[in-house]
Each structure stands twice: as structure tokens, then as C-alpha cells.
Amino acid sequence: MKSYHYSTNDAEETMQIAEELATCVTPGSVITLEGDLGAGKTTFTKGFAKGLGIKRAVSSPTFTIIKEYLGNLPLYHMDAYRLEYSEEDIGFEEYFEAEGVSIIEWASFISDFLPEERLEITIKKVSETERVLQITAKGTSYEDILEQLAGVKGE
């Protein structure tokens, strides 16, 4: 299991890492996002969407659970926050197996439905503007994605 840490000093840098990651993913990729309220999960997703060529404004799907965006690859943006105590299967697997990329905020709330192989991102708020992103690959295809990202980042 490979893991990288990235420090960012503002929202734009967080979005830049996400945008670069979007150039490394493949159809069917699953990315989980964890972090406290206000850590930057939706900010990260906005940058990722930009990297996929999505022109539409991205917002948190807290009340709708899932929002779909069309770009170079479809983006399935999920927010599991309201599902913390739910055991209802609302068809996540259909998205995980589709030809797009799934990003799940508060993924720990639906851990029983997540695929074993995925990219896990934890965003820690260090200060009002500074964040630390820990990106962990679970599975060899995700290790390849992490290696590509490191190459893009020049590490």
C-alpha cells in the first residue's frame, strides 16, 4: 500500500493537486475523501472536475447524495454524510463499476459498500488556509495512479 503526503497553502494548491490527479485516473476509478467539515473535500472535487474538463459548477451533493457531471470521463460526486446510520443500499456499486470516476465525501459512512481497491484521500486542516493531503493507494492499479501523480508533481 503506497501513500504520499502533499502540503498545500491555499485552496488553489489543493485544487491543483486534484486537477493533476484527474489526468491519471481511468474509467471505474473510485476515490474516497475524508476530513473534518471545512477541510476541503468539495474544493478538492472542484479541482478534480476541472482536470476532467468539466465546465459546470461543482457543489456538494449533501442533500441529493449523488451528482453527475460530464467531462472527459463522467464524474459521480457522492456525499455520504447523511447516510451515517443508514444501512440502505442505494446502488453505489452501479456507479463504482460504470465508465466514470466516483468521488465519495465522508466515505467511511458507507464503508461496507466500497470496493476493496480504491484511492483514499484524507485532508487535514492545519490552519485556515494550509492543508495536508494523505493519498493512499489500495490496490496495484491505484499504486500506478499514485506513481503517475508523483511523476506529474515532479517527485
Coordinates of C-alpha atoms in Angstrom, one line a residue:
M1 CA 0.0 0.0 0.0
K2 CA 1.6 3.2 -1.2
S3 CA 0.9 6.6 0.4
Y4 CA 2.0 10.1 -0.4
H5 CA 1.6 13.4 1.6
Y6 CA 1.1 16.8 0.0
S7 CA 1.0 20.1 1.8
T8 CA -1.0 23.0 0.3
N9 CA -1.0 26.6 1.4
D10 CA -4.4 27.6 -0.1
A11 CA -7.5 26.3 -1.9
E12 CA -5.9 26.8 -5.3
E13 CA -3.0 24.5 -4.5
T14 CA -5.4 21.8 -3.2
M15 CA -7.4 22.2 -6.4
Q16 CA -4.2 21.9 -8.5
I17 CA -3.2 18.6 -7.0
A18 CA -6.8 17.3 -7.6
E19 CA -6.6 18.6 -11.2
E20 CA -3.3 16.7 -11.8
L21 CA -4.8 13.6 -10.2
A22 CA -7.7 13.7 -12.7
T23 CA -5.2 13.3 -15.5
C24 CA -4.0 10.0 -14.0
V25 CA -7.3 8.1 -13.4
T26 CA -9.1 5.6 -15.5
P27 CA -12.7 4.7 -16.0
G28 CA -14.1 2.9 -12.9
S29 CA -11.7 4.7 -10.5
V30 CA -13.0 5.1 -7.0
I31 CA -11.7 7.9 -4.8
T32 CA -12.7 8.4 -1.2
L33 CA -12.4 11.7 0.6
E34 CA -12.3 12.1 4.4
G35 CA -11.7 15.2 6.5
D36 CA -13.5 17.3 9.0
L37 CA -16.1 19.8 8.0
G38 CA -14.4 22.6 6.1
A39 CA -11.3 20.6 5.4
G40 CA -11.6 21.0 1.6
K41 CA -13.3 17.8 0.3
T42 CA -15.5 19.7 -2.1
T43 CA -12.7 22.1 -3.0
F44 CA -10.7 19.1 -4.0
T45 CA -13.5 17.7 -6.1
K46 CA -13.9 21.1 -7.9
G47 CA -10.2 20.8 -8.9
F48 CA -10.7 17.2 -9.9
A49 CA -13.7 18.1 -12.1
K50 CA -11.7 20.9 -13.8
G51 CA -9.0 18.3 -14.6
L52 CA -11.7 16.1 -16.2
G53 CA -12.7 19.1 -18.4
I54 CA -16.0 19.6 -16.6
K55 CA -17.3 23.2 -17.2
R56 CA -20.3 23.0 -14.9
A57 CA -20.0 24.5 -11.4
V58 CA -19.4 21.7 -8.8
S59 CA -21.1 21.9 -5.4
S60 CA -21.5 19.5 -2.5
P61 CA -24.3 16.8 -3.1
T62 CA -25.1 16.7 0.6
F63 CA -28.9 16.8 0.0
T64 CA -29.0 14.8 -3.2
I65 CA -26.3 12.3 -2.2
I66 CA -25.1 11.9 -5.8
K67 CA -24.4 14.5 -8.6
E68 CA -23.3 13.5 -12.0
Y69 CA -21.1 15.7 -14.2
L70 CA -20.0 15.1 -17.8
G71 CA -16.4 15.7 -18.9
N72 CA -13.6 13.7 -20.5
L73 CA -14.9 11.0 -18.1
P74 CA -18.2 11.2 -16.2
L75 CA -17.7 12.2 -12.6
Y76 CA -20.0 10.7 -9.9
H77 CA -19.7 13.0 -6.9
M78 CA -21.2 11.5 -3.8
D79 CA -21.7 12.8 -0.3
A80 CA -22.4 10.0 2.3
Y81 CA -22.6 12.4 5.2
R82 CA -26.4 11.9 5.6
L83 CA -26.0 8.1 5.3
E84 CA -24.0 7.7 8.6
Y85 CA -26.6 5.4 10.2
S86 CA -28.3 4.1 7.1
E87 CA -28.0 0.5 6.0
E88 CA -29.9 1.1 2.8
D89 CA -28.1 0.1 -0.4
I90 CA -28.8 2.9 -2.9
G91 CA -26.9 1.4 -5.8
F92 CA -23.4 2.7 -5.2
E93 CA -21.9 -0.4 -6.9
E94 CA -23.5 0.6 -10.2
Y95 CA -21.5 3.8 -10.1
F96 CA -18.3 2.1 -9.0
E97 CA -18.5 -0.3 -12.0
A98 CA -19.5 2.4 -14.5
E99 CA -17.3 4.1 -17.1
G100 CA -16.8 7.2 -15.0
V101 CA -14.9 8.2 -11.8
S102 CA -16.5 8.1 -8.4
I103 CA -15.5 10.6 -5.7
I104 CA -17.1 9.9 -2.3
E105 CA -17.0 12.5 0.5
W106 CA -17.5 11.0 4.0
A107 CA -16.9 7.6 2.5
S108 CA -16.4 6.0 5.9
F109 CA -20.2 6.2 6.4
I110 CA -20.7 3.7 3.6
S111 CA -17.5 1.6 4.1
D112 CA -19.5 -1.7 3.7
F113 CA -20.3 -0.7 0.1
L114 CA -16.9 0.5 -1.0
P115 CA -14.7 -1.6 -3.3
E116 CA -11.6 -3.1 -1.7
E117 CA -9.4 -1.4 -4.3
R118 CA -9.6 2.4 -4.3
L119 CA -7.7 5.6 -3.7
E120 CA -8.2 7.0 -0.2
I121 CA -7.6 10.7 0.4
T122 CA -7.6 12.3 3.9
I123 CA -7.5 16.1 4.1
K124 CA -6.3 17.6 7.3
K125 CA -6.9 21.2 8.1
V126 CA -3.6 22.6 9.6
S127 CA -4.6 26.3 9.6
E128 CA -7.3 28.5 7.9
T129 CA -5.5 28.0 4.6
E130 CA -3.0 25.2 4.9
R131 CA -4.0 21.6 4.3
V132 CA -2.1 18.2 4.3
L133 CA -3.4 15.6 1.9
Q134 CA -2.6 12.0 2.5
I135 CA -3.3 9.9 -0.6
T136 CA -3.2 6.2 -0.1
A137 CA -3.5 3.6 -2.9
K138 CA -5.3 0.3 -2.1
G139 CA -4.6 -2.0 -5.0
T140 CA -1.9 -2.1 -7.7
S141 CA -3.9 -0.1 -10.3
Y142 CA -4.2 2.7 -7.7
E143 CA -0.5 2.4 -6.9
D144 CA 0.1 3.1 -10.6
I145 CA -2.1 6.2 -10.4
L146 CA -0.2 7.4 -7.4
E147 CA 3.1 6.9 -9.3
Q148 CA 1.7 8.9 -12.2
L149 CA 0.7 11.7 -9.9
A150 CA 4.1 11.8 -8.3
G151 CA 5.6 12.0 -11.8
V152 CA 3.3 14.9 -12.7
K153 CA 4.2 16.6 -9.5
G154 CA 7.9 16.0 -10.2
E155 CA 8.6 14.0 -7.1

